[in-house]
CSV table of C-alpha atoms in Angstrom, one decimal:
chain,number,residue,atom,x,y,z
A,188,UNK,CA,175.2,95.6,101.2
A,189,UNK,CA,176.7,97.6,104.0
A,190,UNK,CA,176.3,94.8,106.5
A,191,UNK,CA,177.9,91.3,106.4
A,192,UNK,CA,175.7,88.9,104.6
A,193,UNK,CA,175.7,85.9,102.2
A,194,UNK,CA,173.7,84.3,99.5
A,195,UNK,CA,173.6,81.5,96.9
A,196,UNK,CA,173.8,81.5,93.1
A,197,UNK,CA,171.2,79.3,91.4
A,198,UNK,CA,170.1,80.2,87.9
A,199,UNK,CA,166.4,79.8,87.3
A,200,UNK,CA,167.1,77.1,84.6
A,201,UNK,CA,169.0,75.1,87.2
A,202,UNK,CA,166.1,74.6,89.6
A,203,UNK,CA,164.6,71.1,89.7
A,204,UNK,CA,161.6,70.4,87.4
A,205,UNK,CA,160.0,67.4,85.7
A,206,UNK,CA,159.5,69.5,82.5
A,207,UNK,CA,163.1,69.8,81.3
A,208,UNK,CA,164.0,73.2,82.8
A,209,UNK,CA,163.7,75.1,86.0
A,210,UNK,CA,160.8,77.6,86.2
A,211,UNK,CA,159.2,80.3,88.3
A,212,UNK,CA,157.0,77.7,90.0
A,213,UNK,CA,157.0,75.6,93.2
A,214,UNK,CA,160.7,74.7,93.2
A,215,UNK,CA,161.6,78.4,93.0
A,216,UNK,CA,159.5,79.0,96.1
A,217,UNK,CA,161.1,76.0,97.8
A,218,UNK,CA,164.5,77.4,97.1
A,219,UNK,CA,163.6,80.7,98.7
A,220,UNK,CA,162.5,78.7,101.8
A,221,UNK,CA,165.9,77.0,101.8
A,222,UNK,CA,167.6,80.4,101.7
A,223,UNK,CA,165.5,81.6,104.6
A,224,UNK,CA,166.1,78.5,106.6
A,225,UNK,CA,169.8,78.7,106.1
A,226,UNK,CA,169.9,82.4,107.2
A,227,UNK,CA,170.8,83.7,103.7
A,228,UNK,CA,170.1,87.3,102.6
A,229,UNK,CA,170.5,87.0,98.8
A,230,UNK,CA,169.5,84.8,95.8
A,231,UNK,CA,171.8,85.5,92.9
A,232,UNK,CA,170.6,84.4,89.4
A,233,UNK,CA,172.0,84.6,85.9
A,234,UNK,CA,170.2,86.8,83.3
A,235,UNK,CA,166.5,85.7,82.9
A,236,UNK,CA,166.1,87.2,79.4
A,237,UNK,CA,165.0,85.3,76.3
A,238,UNK,CA,168.0,83.5,74.8
A,239,UNK,CA,169.0,82.7,71.3
A,240,UNK,CA,171.5,80.4,69.6
A,241,UNK,CA,173.7,78.6,72.1
A,242,UNK,CA,171.3,79.2,75.0
A,243,UNK,CA,173.6,81.7,76.7
A,244,UNK,CA,171.8,84.0,79.1
A,245,UNK,CA,174.6,86.5,78.2
A,246,UNK,CA,173.5,86.5,74.5
A,247,UNK,CA,169.8,87.3,74.7
A,248,UNK,CA,167.4,88.2,71.9
A,249,UNK,CA,166.2,91.0,74.2
A,250,UNK,CA,167.9,92.6,77.1
A,251,UNK,CA,164.6,93.2,78.8
A,252,UNK,CA,162.1,90.5,77.7
A,253,UNK,CA,161.8,87.5,80.1
A,254,UNK,CA,162.6,84.0,79.0
A,255,UNK,CA,159.3,82.2,78.2
A,256,UNK,CA,161.0,78.9,79.0
A,257,UNK,CA,160.8,79.9,82.7
A,258,UNK,CA,157.0,80.3,82.7
A,259,UNK,CA,155.6,77.6,85.0
A,260,UNK,CA,152.7,75.5,83.6
A,261,UNK,CA,151.5,74.3,87.0
A,262,UNK,CA,150.9,77.9,88.1
A,263,UNK,CA,149.0,78.5,84.9
A,264,UNK,CA,146.9,75.4,85.6
A,265,UNK,CA,146.2,76.6,89.1
A,266,UNK,CA,144.8,79.9,87.7
A,267,UNK,CA,142.7,78.1,85.1
A,268,UNK,CA,144.7,79.0,82.0
A,269,UNK,CA,145.8,75.4,81.3
A,270,UNK,CA,144.5,71.9,81.9
A,271,UNK,CA,147.1,69.5,83.2
A,272,UNK,CA,146.4,67.3,80.2
A,273,UNK,CA,147.7,70.1,77.9
A,274,UNK,CA,151.2,69.5,79.1
A,275,UNK,CA,151.4,66.3,81.2
A,276,UNK,CA,153.1,64.5,78.3
A,277,UNK,CA,156.2,66.7,79.0
A,278,UNK,CA,156.7,65.2,82.5
A,279,UNK,CA,159.3,62.6,81.5
A,280,UNK,CA,162.7,64.1,82.3
A,281,UNK,CA,165.3,61.8,80.7
A,282,UNK,CA,168.2,63.6,82.3
A,283,UNK,CA,167.2,65.7,85.3
A,284,UNK,CA,170.8,66.9,85.7
A,285,UNK,CA,170.7,68.8,82.3
A,286,UNK,CA,168.3,71.3,80.8
A,287,UNK,CA,166.5,69.8,77.8
A,288,UNK,CA,166.5,72.9,75.6
A,289,UNK,CA,165.2,70.9,72.6
A,290,UNK,CA,162.1,70.0,74.5
A,291,UNK,CA,161.5,73.7,75.2
A,292,UNK,CA,161.9,74.7,71.6
A,293,UNK,CA,159.6,71.9,70.4
A,294,UNK,CA,156.7,72.4,72.9
A,295,UNK,CA,156.8,75.5,75.1
A,296,UNK,CA,155.3,78.0,72.7
A,297,UNK,CA,152.6,75.6,71.5
A,298,UNK,CA,151.4,75.2,75.0
A,299,UNK,CA,151.8,78.9,75.8
A,300,UNK,CA,149.4,79.6,72.9
A,301,UNK,CA,146.7,77.7,74.7
A,302,UNK,CA,147.4,79.5,77.9
A,303,UNK,CA,147.5,82.9,76.3
A,304,UNK,CA,144.1,82.4,74.6
A,305,UNK,CA,142.6,81.4,77.9
A,306,UNK,CA,144.2,84.3,79.7
A,307,UNK,CA,142.9,86.8,77.2
A,308,UNK,CA,139.4,85.5,77.4
A,309,UNK,CA,139.2,86.8,81.0
A,310,UNK,CA,142.2,89.1,81.5
A,311,UNK,CA,142.4,91.3,78.4
A,312,UNK,CA,142.4,94.4,80.7
A,313,UNK,CA,145.6,93.1,82.4
A,314,UNK,CA,147.4,92.7,79.1
A,315,UNK,CA,146.4,96.2,78.1
A,316,UNK,CA,147.8,97.6,81.3
A,317,UNK,CA,151.0,95.6,80.9
A,318,UNK,CA,151.4,96.9,77.3
A,319,UNK,CA,150.9,100.5,78.5
A,320,UNK,CA,153.4,100.1,81.3
A,321,UNK,CA,156.1,98.5,79.1
A,322,UNK,CA,155.7,100.1,75.7
A,323,UNK,CA,159.3,101.3,75.7
A,324,UNK,CA,160.5,97.7,74.8
A,325,UNK,CA,157.4,95.5,74.4
A,326,UNK,CA,156.3,96.6,70.9
A,327,UNK,CA,159.7,96.2,69.4
A,328,UNK,CA,160.2,92.8,71.0
A,329,UNK,CA,156.8,91.5,69.9
A,330,UNK,CA,157.2,92.7,66.3
A,331,UNK,CA,160.7,91.3,66.2
A,332,UNK,CA,159.6,87.9,67.4
A,333,UNK,CA,156.6,87.8,65.0
A,334,UNK,CA,159.0,88.6,62.2
A,335,UNK,CA,161.4,85.8,63.4
A,336,UNK,CA,158.4,83.5,63.2
A,337,UNK,CA,157.7,84.7,59.6
A,338,UNK,CA,161.3,84.0,58.6
A,339,UNK,CA,161.4,80.6,60.4
A,340,UNK,CA,163.7,81.8,63.2
A,341,UNK,CA,166.4,83.3,61.0
A,342,UNK,CA,168.6,86.1,62.3
A,343,UNK,CA,167.3,89.5,61.2
A,344,UNK,CA,170.2,90.1,58.8
A,345,UNK,CA,168.7,87.3,56.7
A,346,UNK,CA,165.2,88.9,56.5
A,347,UNK,CA,163.9,90.6,53.5
A,348,UNK,CA,165.5,94.0,53.1
A,349,UNK,CA,162.5,96.1,54.0
A,350,UNK,CA,162.2,94.2,57.3
A,351,UNK,CA,165.9,94.0,58.1
A,352,UNK,CA,166.2,97.8,57.6
A,353,UNK,CA,162.9,98.5,59.5
A,354,UNK,CA,161.1,100.3,56.6
A,355,UNK,CA,158.3,102.1,58.3
A,356,UNK,CA,155.6,101.3,55.8
A,357,UNK,CA,156.5,97.6,55.6
A,358,UNK,CA,156.5,97.3,59.4
A,359,UNK,CA,153.2,99.1,59.7
A,360,UNK,CA,151.6,96.8,57.2
A,361,UNK,CA,153.1,93.7,58.9
A,362,UNK,CA,151.6,94.9,62.2
A,363,UNK,CA,148.2,95.3,60.7
A,364,UNK,CA,148.3,91.9,59.1
A,365,UNK,CA,149.7,90.0,62.1
A,366,UNK,CA,148.1,91.6,65.2
A,367,UNK,CA,147.2,88.2,66.7
A,368,UNK,CA,150.8,86.9,66.5
A,369,UNK,CA,152.2,90.2,67.9
A,370,UNK,CA,149.7,90.1,70.7
A,371,UNK,CA,150.7,86.5,71.5
A,372,UNK,CA,154.3,87.6,72.2
A,373,UNK,CA,153.1,90.5,74.3
A,374,UNK,CA,150.8,88.1,76.3
A,375,UNK,CA,153.7,85.7,76.9
A,376,UNK,CA,155.7,88.6,78.4
A,377,UNK,CA,152.7,89.5,80.6
A,378,UNK,CA,152.5,85.9,81.9
A,379,UNK,CA,156.2,85.9,82.6
A,380,UNK,CA,156.0,89.2,84.4
A,381,UNK,CA,153.1,88.3,86.7
A,382,UNK,CA,154.9,85.0,87.7
A,383,UNK,CA,158.2,86.8,88.2
A,384,UNK,CA,157.0,89.6,90.4
A,385,UNK,CA,154.9,87.2,92.5
A,386,UNK,CA,158.0,85.2,93.1
A,387,UNK,CA,160.1,88.3,93.9
A,388,UNK,CA,157.4,89.5,96.4
A,389,UNK,CA,157.5,86.1,98.1
A,390,UNK,CA,161.3,86.3,98.4
A,391,UNK,CA,161.3,89.9,99.7
A,392,UNK,CA,158.6,89.0,102.3
A,393,UNK,CA,161.0,86.2,103.5
A,394,UNK,CA,163.8,88.7,103.8
A,395,UNK,CA,165.6,87.5,100.6
A,396,UNK,CA,166.8,90.0,98.0
A,397,UNK,CA,167.4,89.0,94.4
A,398,UNK,CA,170.6,89.8,92.6
A,399,UNK,CA,169.9,89.9,88.9
A,400,UNK,CA,172.5,90.1,86.1
A,401,UNK,CA,172.8,91.9,82.8
A,402,UNK,CA,175.4,91.6,80.1
A,403,UNK,CA,177.0,94.9,79.1
A,404,UNK,CA,176.2,94.3,75.4
A,405,UNK,CA,173.1,93.2,73.4
A,406,UNK,CA,173.3,90.2,71.1
A,407,UNK,CA,173.4,91.2,67.4
A,408,UNK,CA,170.2,89.2,66.7
A,409,UNK,CA,168.2,91.1,69.3
A,410,UNK,CA,165.2,93.3,69.2
A,411,UNK,CA,167.1,96.4,70.5
A,412,UNK,CA,169.9,96.1,67.9
A,413,UNK,CA,167.3,95.6,65.1
A,414,UNK,CA,164.9,98.4,66.3
A,415,UNK,CA,167.5,100.9,67.6
A,416,UNK,CA,170.5,100.3,65.4
A,417,UNK,CA,171.9,103.8,65.7
A,418,UNK,CA,172.8,103.0,69.3
A,419,UNK,CA,175.3,100.4,68.0
A,420,UNK,CA,178.3,100.5,65.7
A,421,UNK,CA,176.5,99.2,62.5
A,422,UNK,CA,176.7,100.3,58.9
A,423,UNK,CA,173.9,101.5,56.7
A,424,UNK,CA,172.9,97.8,56.1
A,425,UNK,CA,172.8,97.1,59.8
A,426,UNK,CA,175.8,94.9,59.6
A,427,UNK,CA,178.3,95.3,62.5
A,428,UNK,CA,181.4,97.6,62.0
A,429,UNK,CA,183.1,96.6,65.2
A,430,UNK,CA,182.3,93.8,67.6
A,431,UNK,CA,183.2,93.0,71.2
A,432,UNK,CA,185.7,90.7,72.8
A,433,UNK,CA,188.9,90.5,74.9
A,434,UNK,CA,192.5,90.8,73.8
A,435,UNK,CA,195.0,87.9,73.9
A,436,UNK,CA,196.2,87.1,77.4
A,437,UNK,CA,197.7,84.3,79.4
A,438,UNK,CA,194.5,82.3,79.2
A,439,UNK,CA,193.8,82.7,75.4
A,440,UNK,CA,196.6,83.3,72.9
A,441,UNK,CA,194.1,84.7,70.4
A,442,UNK,CA,191.8,86.5,72.8
A,443,UNK,CA,188.1,86.1,73.0
A,444,UNK,CA,185.8,87.0,70.2
A,445,UNK,CA,182.3,87.6,71.6
A,446,UNK,CA,180.9,89.0,68.4
A,447,UNK,CA,178.2,91.4,69.9
A,448,UNK,CA,178.1,94.9,68.4
A,449,UNK,CA,179.7,97.6,70.5
A,450,UNK,CA,177.9,100.8,71.4
A,451,UNK,CA,177.9,104.0,69.4
A,452,UNK,CA,178.5,106.2,72.3
A,453,UNK,CA,178.5,109.4,70.2
A,454,UNK,CA,174.9,108.8,69.3
A,455,UNK,CA,174.0,107.6,72.8
A,456,UNK,CA,175.4,110.8,74.3
A,457,UNK,CA,173.6,113.0,71.8
A,458,UNK,CA,170.4,111.4,73.0
A,459,UNK,CA,171.3,111.9,76.7
A,460,UNK,CA,171.8,108.2,77.2
A,461,UNK,CA,168.1,107.6,77.0
A,462,UNK,CA,168.7,104.0,76.0
A,463,UNK,CA,170.6,103.2,79.2
A,464,UNK,CA,168.2,105.2,81.4
A,465,UNK,CA,165.2,103.2,80.2
A,466,UNK,CA,167.1,99.9,80.4
A,467,UNK,CA,168.5,100.4,83.9
A,468,UNK,CA,165.1,101.8,85.2
A,469,UNK,CA,163.5,98.5,84.2
A,470,UNK,CA,166.2,96.2,85.4
A,471,UNK,CA,166.4,97.9,88.8
A,472,UNK,CA,162.7,97.3,89.1
A,473,UNK,CA,163.1,93.7,88.1
A,474,UNK,CA,165.8,93.0,90.7
A,475,UNK,CA,166.7,94.2,94.1
A,476,UNK,CA,170.4,94.4,93.1
A,477,UNK,CA,171.9,94.4,89.6
A,478,UNK,CA,175.2,92.9,88.7
A,479,UNK,CA,176.7,94.4,85.5
A,480,UNK,CA,178.8,91.9,83.5
A,481,UNK,CA,182.1,93.2,82.1
A,482,UNK,CA,181.8,96.5,83.9
A,483,UNK,CA,185.3,97.6,82.7
A,484,UNK,CA,183.7,98.1,79.2
A,485,UNK,CA,182.1,101.3,80.5
A,486,UNK,CA,185.6,102.7,81.0
A,487,UNK,CA,187.2,101.5,77.7
A,488,UNK,CA,186.2,98.5,75.5
A,489,UNK,CA,188.0,96.3,73.1
A,490,UNK,CA,186.7,96.7,69.6
A,491,UNK,CA,187.4,94.1,66.9
A,492,UNK,CA,186.7,94.7,63.2
A,493,UNK,CA,183.7,92.7,62.1
A,494,UNK,CA,184.7,89.5,60.2
A,495,UNK,CA,188.0,89.0,62.0
A,496,UNK,CA,188.7,85.3,62.7
A,497,UNK,CA,189.8,86.0,66.2
A,498,UNK,CA,190.5,88.9,68.7
A,499,UNK,CA,194.1,89.6,67.8
A,500,UNK,CA,193.3,92.6,65.6
A,501,UNK,CA,191.3,94.7,68.1
A,502,UNK,CA,191.9,98.0,69.7
A,503,UNK,CA,191.0,99.8,72.9
A,504,UNK,CA,188.4,102.6,72.6
A,505,UNK,CA,187.4,105.0,75.4
A,506,UNK,CA,183.9,104.8,76.8
A,507,UNK,CA,181.9,107.5,78.7
A,508,UNK,CA,183.0,106.2,82.2
A,509,UNK,CA,181.7,108.2,85.1
A,510,UNK,CA,179.7,110.6,82.9
A,511,UNK,CA,177.3,107.8,82.1
A,512,UNK,CA,176.8,106.8,85.7
A,513,UNK,CA,176.5,110.4,86.9
A,514,UNK,CA,173.6,110.7,84.4
A,515,UNK,CA,172.0,107.5,85.6
A,516,UNK,CA,172.3,108.5,89.2
A,517,UNK,CA,170.8,111.9,88.4
A,518,UNK,CA,167.8,110.3,86.7
A,519,UNK,CA,167.4,107.2,88.9
A,520,UNK,CA,168.9,108.1,92.3
A,521,UNK,CA,170.9,105.6,94.3
A,522,UNK,CA,171.4,102.3,92.4
A,523,UNK,CA,172.1,98.9,94.0
A,524,UNK,CA,174.7,97.6,91.6
A,525,UNK,CA,177.6,95.1,91.7
A,526,UNK,CA,180.3,95.7,89.2
A,527,UNK,CA,181.9,92.6,87.6
A,528,UNK,CA,185.4,94.2,87.5
A,529,UNK,CA,187.3,91.0,86.5
A,530,UNK,CA,189.6,90.6,83.6
A,531,UNK,CA,192.2,93.1,82.3
A,532,UNK,CA,192.1,96.0,84.7
A,533,UNK,CA,193.8,99.4,84.5
A,534,UNK,CA,194.1,102.3,87.0
A,535,UNK,CA,191.4,104.0,85.0
A,536,UNK,CA,189.0,101.1,85.5
A,537,UNK,CA,189.8,101.0,89.2
A,538,UNK,CA,189.2,104.7,89.5
A,539,UNK,CA,185.8,104.4,87.8
A,540,UNK,CA,184.8,101.7,90.3
A,541,UNK,CA,185.9,103.9,93.1
A,542,UNK,CA,184.0,106.9,91.7
A,543,UNK,CA,180.8,105.0,91.4
A,544,UNK,CA,181.1,103.5,94.8
A,545,UNK,CA,179.8,100.1,93.5
A,546,UNK,CA,181.3,97.0,95.1
A,547,UNK,CA,183.5,94.9,92.9
A,548,UNK,CA,184.1,91.2,92.8
A,549,UNK,CA,186.8,88.9,94.3
A,550,UNK,CA,187.2,85.4,93.0
A,551,UNK,CA,189.3,83.1,95.2
A,552,UNK,CA,190.1,80.7,92.4
A,553,UNK,CA,192.1,83.5,90.7
A,554,UNK,CA,194.4,83.8,93.7
A,555,UNK,CA,196.7,80.8,93.6
A,556,UNK,CA,199.6,81.0,91.3
A,557,UNK,CA,202.6,79.4,92.9
A,558,UNK,CA,205.0,81.3,90.6
A,559,UNK,CA,203.5,84.7,91.4
A,560,UNK,CA,202.8,84.7,95.1
A,561,UNK,CA,203.2,88.5,95.2
A,562,UNK,CA,199.8,88.8,93.3
A,563,UNK,CA,197.6,89.0,96.4
A,564,UNK,CA,194.5,90.8,94.9
A,565,UNK,CA,192.4,87.7,95.1
A,566,UNK,CA,193.7,86.2,98.3
A,567,UNK,CA,190.9,86.4,101.0
A,568,UNK,CA,193.0,88.2,103.6
A,569,UNK,CA,193.3,91.2,101.3
A,570,UNK,CA,189.5,91.7,100.6
A,571,UNK,CA,188.0,95.0,101.7
A,572,UNK,CA,184.4,95.5,102.9
A,573,UNK,CA,183.0,96.9,99.7
A,574,UNK,CA,183.4,93.8,97.7
A,575,UNK,CA,181.5,90.6,96.8
A,576,UNK,CA,183.5,87.4,97.3
A,577,UNK,CA,183.1,84.1,95.4
A,578,UNK,CA,185.0,80.8,95.3
A,579,UNK,CA,184.3,80.9,91.5
A,580,UNK,CA,181.7,82.2,89.1
A,581,UNK,CA,179.6,80.6,86.4
A,582,UNK,CA,182.6,81.0,84.0
A,583,UNK,CA,185.0,79.0,86.3
A,584,UNK,CA,185.2,75.4,87.2
A,585,UNK,CA,183.6,74.4,90.5
A,586,UNK,CA,185.9,74.6,93.5
A,587,UNK,CA,186.4,70.8,93.7
A,588,UNK,CA,186.8,70.6,89.9
A,589,UNK,CA,189.3,73.4,90.0
A,590,UNK,CA,191.5,72.2,92.9
A,591,UNK,CA,191.7,68.8,91.4
A,592,UNK,CA,192.7,70.1,87.9
A,593,UNK,CA,195.3,72.8,88.7
A,594,UNK,CA,199.0,72.2,88.7
A,595,UNK,CA,200.6,70.4,91.6
A,596,UNK,CA,202.5,73.6,92.7
A,597,UNK,CA,199.3,75.7,92.6
A,598,UNK,CA,197.4,73.0,94.5
A,599,UNK,CA,200.0,72.8,97.2
A,600,UNK,CA,200.0,76.6,97.5
A,601,UNK,CA,196.2,76.7,97.8
A,602,UNK,CA,196.1,73.8,100.4
A,603,UNK,CA,198.8,75.6,102.5
A,604,UNK,CA,197.2,79.0,102.4
A,605,UNK,CA,193.6,77.8,103.0
A,606,UNK,CA,194.7,75.2,105.5
A,607,UNK,CA,192.8,72.4,103.8
A,608,UNK,CA,192.9,69.1,105.5
A,609,UNK,CA,190.0,66.8,104.5
A,610,UNK,CA,190.3,66.1,100.8
A,611,UNK,CA,186.6,65.2,100.5
A,612,UNK,CA,185.5,68.4,102.2
A,613,UNK,CA,188.0,70.9,100.7
A,614,UNK,CA,185.0,73.0,99.5
A,615,UNK,CA,183.6,73.4,103.0
A,616,UNK,CA,187.0,74.4,104.4
A,617,UNK,CA,187.5,76.9,101.6
A,618,UNK,CA,184.1,78.4,102.1
A,619,UNK,CA,184.9,78.9,105.8
A,620,UNK,CA,187.9,81.0,104.8
A,621,UNK,CA,185.8,83.0,102.3
A,622,UNK,CA,183.1,83.6,104.8
A,623,UNK,CA,185.6,84.9,107.3
A,624,UNK,CA,186.9,87.5,104.9
A,625,UNK,CA,186.1,91.2,105.2
A,626,UNK,CA,183.9,91.2,102.1
A,627,UNK,CA,180.4,92.5,103.1
A,628,UNK,CA,178.8,89.9,100.8
A,629,UNK,CA,179.8,86.3,100.0
A,630,UNK,CA,178.0,84.4,97.2
A,631,UNK,CA,178.3,80.6,96.9
A,632,UNK,CA,177.4,78.7,93.7
A,633,UNK,CA,175.1,75.8,94.6
A,634,UNK,CA,177.6,73.4,93.1
A,635,UNK,CA,180.1,74.5,95.7
A,636,UNK,CA,177.7,73.9,98.5
A,637,UNK,CA,177.4,70.3,97.4
A,638,UNK,CA,181.1,69.7,96.6
A,639,UNK,CA,180.3,69.0,93.0
A,640,UNK,CA,183.3,68.2,90.7
A,641,UNK,CA,183.9,69.5,87.1
A,642,UNK,CA,180.7,67.8,85.9
A,643,UNK,CA,178.8,70.7,87.5
A,644,UNK,CA,180.7,73.5,85.7
A,645,UNK,CA,178.1,76.0,84.3
A,646,UNK,CA,180.0,77.4,81.4
A,647,UNK,CA,183.3,77.2,79.5
A,648,UNK,CA,183.8,80.6,77.9
A,649,UNK,CA,184.0,80.8,74.1
A,650,UNK,CA,182.7,77.3,73.6
A,651,UNK,CA,179.4,75.9,72.3
A,652,UNK,CA,178.2,72.6,73.7
A,653,UNK,CA,175.3,70.9,75.4
A,654,UNK,CA,177.0,71.1,78.8
A,655,UNK,CA,177.0,74.9,78.9
A,656,UNK,CA,174.1,76.6,80.8
A,657,UNK,CA,172.5,73.3,81.5
A,658,UNK,CA,173.6,71.9,85.0
A,659,UNK,CA,170.7,71.5,87.4
A,660,UNK,CA,169.8,70.7,91.0
A,661,UNK,CA,167.9,67.5,91.8
A,662,UNK,CA,164.8,67.6,93.9
A,663,UNK,CA,165.6,67.8,97.6
A,664,UNK,CA,169.3,67.9,97.0
A,665,UNK,CA,169.6,71.0,99.2
A,666,UNK,CA,168.6,68.9,102.2
A,667,UNK,CA,168.7,69.4,105.9
A,668,UNK,CA,172.5,68.7,106.1
A,669,UNK,CA,173.2,71.4,103.6
A,670,UNK,CA,170.8,73.8,105.5
A,671,UNK,CA,172.6,73.1,108.8
A,672,UNK,CA,176.1,73.5,107.3
A,673,UNK,CA,175.3,76.8,105.6
A,674,UNK,CA,173.3,78.2,108.5
A,675,UNK,CA,176.0,77.3,111.0
A,676,UNK,CA,178.7,78.8,108.8
A,677,UNK,CA,176.6,82.0,108.2
A,678,UNK,CA,175.9,82.5,111.9
A,679,UNK,CA,179.5,81.7,113.0
A,680,UNK,CA,180.9,84.4,110.6
A,681,UNK,CA,178.3,87.0,111.6
A,682,UNK,CA,176.6,87.0,108.2
A,683,UNK,CA,173.1,85.8,109.3
A,684,UNK,CA,170.1,87.9,108.2
């Protein structure tokens, strides 16, 4: 990201589809064509891993296994692994603006079982190769999900003790008795992988690089916490000791209680950070650029005693910092990483970012506080080249939703600074200011290309509801007018690929 460039953020689940959720199929290829036509260089996505309760891509049941909901049935049909009659009944999309997660839970795996059986009848060799190439996470994932099926989807802390605590003899017997079920979950990942890398190849051939995303922590109910519990702060019963979150601040009087286990860095260091080396090796193969969520947690992290009702009782704990990234660089070489350096920042966090050389993030919506105009860190005229600039992120309101909901004083300040004139097109005028900044890379959420109001907000942190992680594009919504606007802006600000 040494040259001026730009891109668009569209999660896979937000792509149009008549089957209730965006997939790796035709509409994903169409979106890449849109990026190419509008002179973009990057497609940013949210994590594509298999999600659990709440559907958050930042709370996945595996930090490496792809989300089966994104597997495209039409592509499987074209390859002869499904008949259209196997899934045509899903084609009624009652609300194309929102992901229908219930439909995915009810039907996706049933149809994938048909596809996997047909795939294995002709492509068993491909599965065997895939298993050999990905044994560092695949076996754990497949056994974990087969056990979840046995225990009707329950979190692993509710499993029978021998399975919760990964008793070796019990696990080996389960594997022998459930080979077909375990192989099914491995085959699902094989199908996901072949569709993902075909899509990535198409993007790269069009000159589009994909920016992936990874949360810093693993969900408690995940295959890696279950299978490699010593990497996390758990007790002898695999119950968390400390969990993650953020301290109280001006936005939240009681802080944020994320609830994921924090890392046991003493154990990780004793094992030469093998866990992180394997994880980052795979993720940097999966994507062209990797965004690390909550990067500041690698400098120091906020640990909250497990069972606390909120985040008020936490404490800051030092993390490895540059030692970890020096180890990763030694093992992996240069890494294309974006550091999400938002939140409570200290000089130590800023120094870590500087030492790694990774670009940090600038969010314009954070800039406008009429009572603190001396806080210029997020004002576009202060951005430096080695940064990635956004109007807002998936955790913020859309730009039009934001500017219509902030205080009158803050709105007047933003309008004055950004020189906004046309109320209906504030988003276009704000994007022009952002694109003119010195940041080498500007990323625009698709909602902000369309001037969508708060209805299009992707997520409200620390809430569980049907609106989070569900907003979608409609077919052909990114039309020629949007192409022309984005292309002209990109060329005008010297960001065209």
